mmCIF file of C-alpha atoms in Angstrom:
data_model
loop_
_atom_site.group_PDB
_atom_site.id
_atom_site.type_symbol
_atom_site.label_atom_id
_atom_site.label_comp_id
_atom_site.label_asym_id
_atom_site.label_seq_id
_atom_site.Cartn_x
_atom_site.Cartn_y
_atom_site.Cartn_z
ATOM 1 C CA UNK A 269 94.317 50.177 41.535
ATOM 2 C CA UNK A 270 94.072 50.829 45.072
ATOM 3 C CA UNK A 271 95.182 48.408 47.785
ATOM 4 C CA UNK A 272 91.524 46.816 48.822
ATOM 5 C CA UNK A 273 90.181 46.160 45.850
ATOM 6 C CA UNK A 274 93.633 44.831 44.744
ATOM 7 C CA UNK A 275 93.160 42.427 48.151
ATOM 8 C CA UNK A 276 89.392 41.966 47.184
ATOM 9 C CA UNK A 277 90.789 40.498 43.637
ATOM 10 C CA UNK A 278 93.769 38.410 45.132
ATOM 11 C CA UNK A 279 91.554 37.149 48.169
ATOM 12 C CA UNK A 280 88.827 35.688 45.366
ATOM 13 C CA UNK A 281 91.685 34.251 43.493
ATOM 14 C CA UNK A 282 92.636 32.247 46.952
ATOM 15 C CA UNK A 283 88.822 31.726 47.699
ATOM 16 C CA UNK A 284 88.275 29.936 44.520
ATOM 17 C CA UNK A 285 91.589 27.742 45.073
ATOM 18 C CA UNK A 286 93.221 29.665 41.790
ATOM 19 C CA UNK A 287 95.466 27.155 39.628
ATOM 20 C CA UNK A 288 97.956 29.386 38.852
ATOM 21 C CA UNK A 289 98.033 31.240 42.580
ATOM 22 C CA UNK A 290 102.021 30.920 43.968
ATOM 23 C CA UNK A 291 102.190 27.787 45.668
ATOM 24 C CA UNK A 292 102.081 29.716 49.198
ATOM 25 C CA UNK A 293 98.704 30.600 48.499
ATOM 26 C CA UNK A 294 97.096 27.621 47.437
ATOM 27 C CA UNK A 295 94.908 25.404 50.015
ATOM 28 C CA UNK A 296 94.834 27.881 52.565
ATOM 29 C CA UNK A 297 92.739 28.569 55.519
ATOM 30 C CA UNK A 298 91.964 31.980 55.461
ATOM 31 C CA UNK A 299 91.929 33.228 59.179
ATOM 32 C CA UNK A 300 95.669 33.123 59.390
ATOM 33 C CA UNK A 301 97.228 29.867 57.949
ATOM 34 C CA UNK A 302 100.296 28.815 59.761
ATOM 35 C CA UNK A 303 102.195 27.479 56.690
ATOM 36 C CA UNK A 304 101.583 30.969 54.854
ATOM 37 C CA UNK A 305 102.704 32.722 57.407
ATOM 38 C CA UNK A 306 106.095 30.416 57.840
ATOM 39 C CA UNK A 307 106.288 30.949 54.045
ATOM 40 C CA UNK A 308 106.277 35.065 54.738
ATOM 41 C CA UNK A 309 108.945 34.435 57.789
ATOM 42 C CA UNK A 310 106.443 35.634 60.492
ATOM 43 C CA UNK A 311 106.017 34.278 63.716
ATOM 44 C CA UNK A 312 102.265 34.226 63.585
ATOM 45 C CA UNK A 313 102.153 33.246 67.724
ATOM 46 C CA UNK A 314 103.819 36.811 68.454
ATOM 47 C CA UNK A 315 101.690 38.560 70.929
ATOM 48 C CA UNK A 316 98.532 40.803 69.510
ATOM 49 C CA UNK A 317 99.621 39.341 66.229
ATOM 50 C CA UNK A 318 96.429 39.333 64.088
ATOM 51 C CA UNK A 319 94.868 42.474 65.512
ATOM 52 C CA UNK A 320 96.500 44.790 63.501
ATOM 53 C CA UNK A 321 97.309 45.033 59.705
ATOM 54 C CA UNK A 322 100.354 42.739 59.024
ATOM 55 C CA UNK A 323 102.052 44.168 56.628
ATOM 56 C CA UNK A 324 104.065 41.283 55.181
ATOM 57 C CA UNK A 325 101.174 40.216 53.823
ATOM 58 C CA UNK A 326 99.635 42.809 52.168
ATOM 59 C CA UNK A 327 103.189 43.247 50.504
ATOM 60 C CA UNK A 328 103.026 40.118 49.417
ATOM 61 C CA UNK A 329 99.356 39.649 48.405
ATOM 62 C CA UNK A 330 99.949 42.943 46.603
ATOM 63 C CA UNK A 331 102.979 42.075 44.798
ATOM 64 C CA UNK A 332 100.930 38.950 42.778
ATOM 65 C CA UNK A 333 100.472 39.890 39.129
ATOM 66 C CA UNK A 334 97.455 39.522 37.550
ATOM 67 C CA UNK A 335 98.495 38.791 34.551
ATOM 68 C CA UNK A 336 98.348 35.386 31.856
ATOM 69 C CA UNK A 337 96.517 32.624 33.169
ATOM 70 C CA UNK A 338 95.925 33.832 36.511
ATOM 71 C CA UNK A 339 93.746 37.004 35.012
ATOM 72 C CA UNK A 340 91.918 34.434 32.942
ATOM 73 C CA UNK A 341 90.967 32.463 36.118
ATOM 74 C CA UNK A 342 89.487 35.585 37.641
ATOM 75 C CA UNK A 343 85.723 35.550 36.230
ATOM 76 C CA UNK A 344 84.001 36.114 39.702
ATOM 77 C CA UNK A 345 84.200 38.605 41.833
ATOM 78 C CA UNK A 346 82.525 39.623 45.327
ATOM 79 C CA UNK A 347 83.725 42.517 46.830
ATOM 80 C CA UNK A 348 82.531 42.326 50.576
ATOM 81 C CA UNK A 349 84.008 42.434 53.654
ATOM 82 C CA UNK A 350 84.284 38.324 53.974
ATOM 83 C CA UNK A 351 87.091 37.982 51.872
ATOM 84 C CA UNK A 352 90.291 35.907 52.206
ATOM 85 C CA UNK A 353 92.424 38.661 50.902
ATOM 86 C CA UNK A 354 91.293 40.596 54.080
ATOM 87 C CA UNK A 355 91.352 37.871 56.795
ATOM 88 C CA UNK A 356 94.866 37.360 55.820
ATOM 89 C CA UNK A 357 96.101 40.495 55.925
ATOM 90 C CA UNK A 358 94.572 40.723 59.482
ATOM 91 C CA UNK A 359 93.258 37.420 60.789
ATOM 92 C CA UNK A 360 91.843 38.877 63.763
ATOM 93 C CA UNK A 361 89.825 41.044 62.147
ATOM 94 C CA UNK A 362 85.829 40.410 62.968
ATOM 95 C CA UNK A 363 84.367 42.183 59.620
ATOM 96 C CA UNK A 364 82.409 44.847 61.646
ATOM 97 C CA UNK A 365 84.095 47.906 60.226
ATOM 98 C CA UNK A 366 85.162 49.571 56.911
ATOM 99 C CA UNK A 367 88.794 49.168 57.152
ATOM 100 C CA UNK A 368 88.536 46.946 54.138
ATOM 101 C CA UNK A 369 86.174 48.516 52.161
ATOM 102 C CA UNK A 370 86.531 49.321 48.456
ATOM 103 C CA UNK A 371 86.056 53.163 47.483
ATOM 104 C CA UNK A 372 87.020 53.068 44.035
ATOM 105 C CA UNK A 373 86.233 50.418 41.059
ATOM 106 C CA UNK A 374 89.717 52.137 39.183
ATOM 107 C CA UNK A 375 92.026 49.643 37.769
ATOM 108 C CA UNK A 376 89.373 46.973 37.962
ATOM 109 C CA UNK A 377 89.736 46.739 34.044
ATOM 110 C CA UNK A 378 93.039 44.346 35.177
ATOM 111 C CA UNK A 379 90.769 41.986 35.338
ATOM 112 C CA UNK A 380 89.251 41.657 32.160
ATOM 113 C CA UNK A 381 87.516 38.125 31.966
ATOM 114 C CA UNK A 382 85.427 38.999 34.944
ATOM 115 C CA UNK A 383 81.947 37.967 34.394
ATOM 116 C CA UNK A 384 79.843 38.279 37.728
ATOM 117 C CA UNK A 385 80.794 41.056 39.945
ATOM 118 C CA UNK A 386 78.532 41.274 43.025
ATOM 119 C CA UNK A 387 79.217 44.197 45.619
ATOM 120 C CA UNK A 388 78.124 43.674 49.103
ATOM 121 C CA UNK A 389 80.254 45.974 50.786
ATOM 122 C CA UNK A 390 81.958 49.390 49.621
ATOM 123 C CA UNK A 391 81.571 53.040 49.499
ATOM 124 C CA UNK A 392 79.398 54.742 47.182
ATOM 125 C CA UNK A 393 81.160 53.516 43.667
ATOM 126 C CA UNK A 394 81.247 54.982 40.692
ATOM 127 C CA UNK A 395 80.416 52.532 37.391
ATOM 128 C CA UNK A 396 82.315 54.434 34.843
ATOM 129 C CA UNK A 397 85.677 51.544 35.272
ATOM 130 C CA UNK A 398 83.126 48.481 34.363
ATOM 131 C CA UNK A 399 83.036 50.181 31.185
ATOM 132 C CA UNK A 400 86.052 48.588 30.206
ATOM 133 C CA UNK A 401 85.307 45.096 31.089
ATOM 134 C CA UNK A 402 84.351 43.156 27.870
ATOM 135 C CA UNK A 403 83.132 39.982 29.391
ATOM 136 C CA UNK A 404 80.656 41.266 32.296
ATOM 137 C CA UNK A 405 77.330 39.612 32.026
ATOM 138 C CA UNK A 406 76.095 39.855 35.476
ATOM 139 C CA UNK A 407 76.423 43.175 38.030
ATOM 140 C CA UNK A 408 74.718 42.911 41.178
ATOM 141 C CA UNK A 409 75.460 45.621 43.623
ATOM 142 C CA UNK A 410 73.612 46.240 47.190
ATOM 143 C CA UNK A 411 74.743 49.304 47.765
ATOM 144 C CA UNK A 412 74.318 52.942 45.775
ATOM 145 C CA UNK A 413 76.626 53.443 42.532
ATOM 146 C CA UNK A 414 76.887 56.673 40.299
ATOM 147 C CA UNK A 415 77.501 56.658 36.439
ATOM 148 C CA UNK A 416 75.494 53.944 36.070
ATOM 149 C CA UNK A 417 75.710 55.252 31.768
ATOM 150 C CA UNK A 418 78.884 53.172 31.675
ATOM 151 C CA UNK A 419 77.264 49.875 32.044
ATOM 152 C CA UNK A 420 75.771 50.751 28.567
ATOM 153 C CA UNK A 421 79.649 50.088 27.428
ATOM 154 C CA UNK A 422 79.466 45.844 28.719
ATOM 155 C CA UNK A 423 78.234 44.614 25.413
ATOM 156 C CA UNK A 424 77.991 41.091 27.360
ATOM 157 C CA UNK A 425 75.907 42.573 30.251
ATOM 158 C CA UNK A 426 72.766 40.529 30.348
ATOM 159 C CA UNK A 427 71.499 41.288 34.413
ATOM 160 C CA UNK A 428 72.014 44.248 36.718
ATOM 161 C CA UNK A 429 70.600 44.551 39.987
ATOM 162 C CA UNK A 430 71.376 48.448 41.690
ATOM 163 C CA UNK A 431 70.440 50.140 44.861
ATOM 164 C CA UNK A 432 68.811 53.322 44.334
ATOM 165 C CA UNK A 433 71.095 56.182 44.688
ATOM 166 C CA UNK A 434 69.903 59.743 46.903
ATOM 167 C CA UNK A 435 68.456 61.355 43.604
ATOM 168 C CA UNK A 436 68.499 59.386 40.134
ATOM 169 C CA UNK A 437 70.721 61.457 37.492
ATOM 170 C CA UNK A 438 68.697 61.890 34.075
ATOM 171 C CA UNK A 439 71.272 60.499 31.885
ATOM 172 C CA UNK A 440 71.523 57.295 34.387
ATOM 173 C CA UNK A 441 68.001 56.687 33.809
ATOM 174 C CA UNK A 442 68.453 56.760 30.075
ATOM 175 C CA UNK A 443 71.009 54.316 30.336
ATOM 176 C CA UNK A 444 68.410 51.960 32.138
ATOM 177 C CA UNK A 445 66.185 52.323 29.151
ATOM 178 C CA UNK A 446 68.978 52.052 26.902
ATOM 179 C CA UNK A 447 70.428 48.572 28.783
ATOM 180 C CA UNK A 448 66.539 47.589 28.531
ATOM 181 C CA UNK A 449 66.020 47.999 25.102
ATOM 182 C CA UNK A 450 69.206 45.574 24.974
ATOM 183 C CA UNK A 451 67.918 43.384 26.208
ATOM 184 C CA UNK A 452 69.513 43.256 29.427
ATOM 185 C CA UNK A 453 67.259 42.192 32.282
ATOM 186 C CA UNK A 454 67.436 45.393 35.252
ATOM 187 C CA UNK A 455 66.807 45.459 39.291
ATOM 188 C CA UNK A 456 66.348 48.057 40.879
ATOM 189 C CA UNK A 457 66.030 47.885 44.971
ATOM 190 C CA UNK A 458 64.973 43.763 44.212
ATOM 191 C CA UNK A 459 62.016 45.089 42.010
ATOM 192 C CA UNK A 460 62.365 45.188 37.774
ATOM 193 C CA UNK A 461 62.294 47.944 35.938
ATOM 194 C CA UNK A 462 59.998 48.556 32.898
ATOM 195 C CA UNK A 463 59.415 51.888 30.811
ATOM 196 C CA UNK A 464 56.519 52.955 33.241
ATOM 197 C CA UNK A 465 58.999 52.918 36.511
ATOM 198 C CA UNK A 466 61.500 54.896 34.326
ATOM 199 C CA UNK A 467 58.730 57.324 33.541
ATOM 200 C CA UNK A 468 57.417 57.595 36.869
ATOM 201 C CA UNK A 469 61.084 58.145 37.639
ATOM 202 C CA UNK A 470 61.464 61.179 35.176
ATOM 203 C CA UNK A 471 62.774 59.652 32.099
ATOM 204 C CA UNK A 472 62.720 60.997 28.548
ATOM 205 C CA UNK A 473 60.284 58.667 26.499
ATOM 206 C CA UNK A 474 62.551 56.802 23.583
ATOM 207 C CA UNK A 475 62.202 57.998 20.241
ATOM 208 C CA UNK A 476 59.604 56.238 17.965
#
C-alpha cells in the first residue's frame, strides 16, 4: 500500500476517534497535538518544526496495523487532502498542494469492511483494487477514475457517483449498464445515468 493512502486510512481511524487506535492517538487535535508529539519524543517548539514532513510520525502512523478490531472499525473512508493522518505528519501544512495526494487505490483491500469511500482529492485512480472490497455500498469520487468494470465485482455496491474521464472506455460503459441492471443507483458528473445516456455515450444495447 503506498504511504498516503496508508496515512489517508490511519488519519480516518483518528478522525473518527477509533476504539482500538494506540492510546497516543486517541483524542487528538490534529494540527500538531502536543501530547502526541511528547509521546513520539519530539520537541514540537523546535524552530520550522511543522513545515516540513516529520518523519517520526509518519513512522509511527505507518507502523499501526490494520488488523482485528481496528480493520473492523474502518467502514468510512474520505480520501482528501483534510485529513488528520496528513496534518500530523506535517502540521504546518495549509492543504494547497498534492504532497498528500493518493495515486494508487493498491492495498486498499486491507481494509475490507469499508462501506463509503468518497474521493475528493487524488490522482487519476484506477478502480480495479475496490474489486476486492466485499462490503462497499457507496463510491463517490469527484475526480476521473479508470477501470471503472471492477466496481461490477462490489456485490454490496448500491450508489456510485464518477467524474467523467477524457474519453469513456467501451467496456467501462458496459459496466455502468451492468451495475444498472443491478440495481445499483449511478452518477455521473451529479447527473443519473439511464440506458439512453449510455447509448448516447456509445454503448452496446443489452441483450433481450
Amino acid at each position: 500500500m503506498n504511504r498516503n493512502l496508508r496515512l489517508s486510512l490511519i488519519g480516518q481511524l483518528v478522525e473518527q476517534g477509533a476504539e482500538h487506535l494506540p492510546p497516543r492517538l486517541r483524542d487528538l487535535e490534529t494540527r500538531g497535538d502536543a501530547a502526541y508529539s511528547e509521546a513520539l519524543g519530539i520537541d514540537a517548539e523546535a524552530p520550522g518544526f511543522g513545515n516540513v514532513v516529520v518523519e517520526e510520525v509518519v513512522e509511527d502512523l505507518l507502523g499501526i496495523e490494520l488488523d482485528g478490531a481496528l480493520r473492523d472499525e474502518l467502514t468510512r473512508c474520505v480520501l482528501s487532502r483534510d485529513n488528520a493522518g496528513f496534518h500530523l505528519a506535517m502540521p504546518g501544512w495549509d492543504g494547497e498542494t498534492g504532497d498528500f495526494d493518493v495515486d494508487s487505490l493498491a492495498g486498499i483491500e486491507a481494509a475490507p469492511a469499508l462501506r463509503e469511500l468518497i474521493i475528493v482529492h487524488a490522482e487519476e485512480l484506477s478502480l480495479t483494487p475496490l474489486a476486492s472490497l466485499p462490503a462497499l455500498e457507496r463510491l463517490d469520487a469527484a475526480v476521473p477514475c479508470s477501470d471503472v468494470r471492477a466496481l461490477t465485482a462490489c456485490r454490496a455496491l448500491r450508489a456510485c457517483s464518477l467524474a467523467s474521464p477524457s474519453a469513456w472506455e467501451p467496456a467501462d460503459l458496459s459496466a455502468l449498464g451492468a451495475l444498472l441492471d443491478a440495481g445499483v443507483a449511478v452518477r455521473v458528473d451529479g447527473a443519473p445515468v439511464d440506458r439512453a445516456w449510455l447509448t448516447e455515450r456509445g454503448a452496446a444495447e443489452p441483450v433481450a
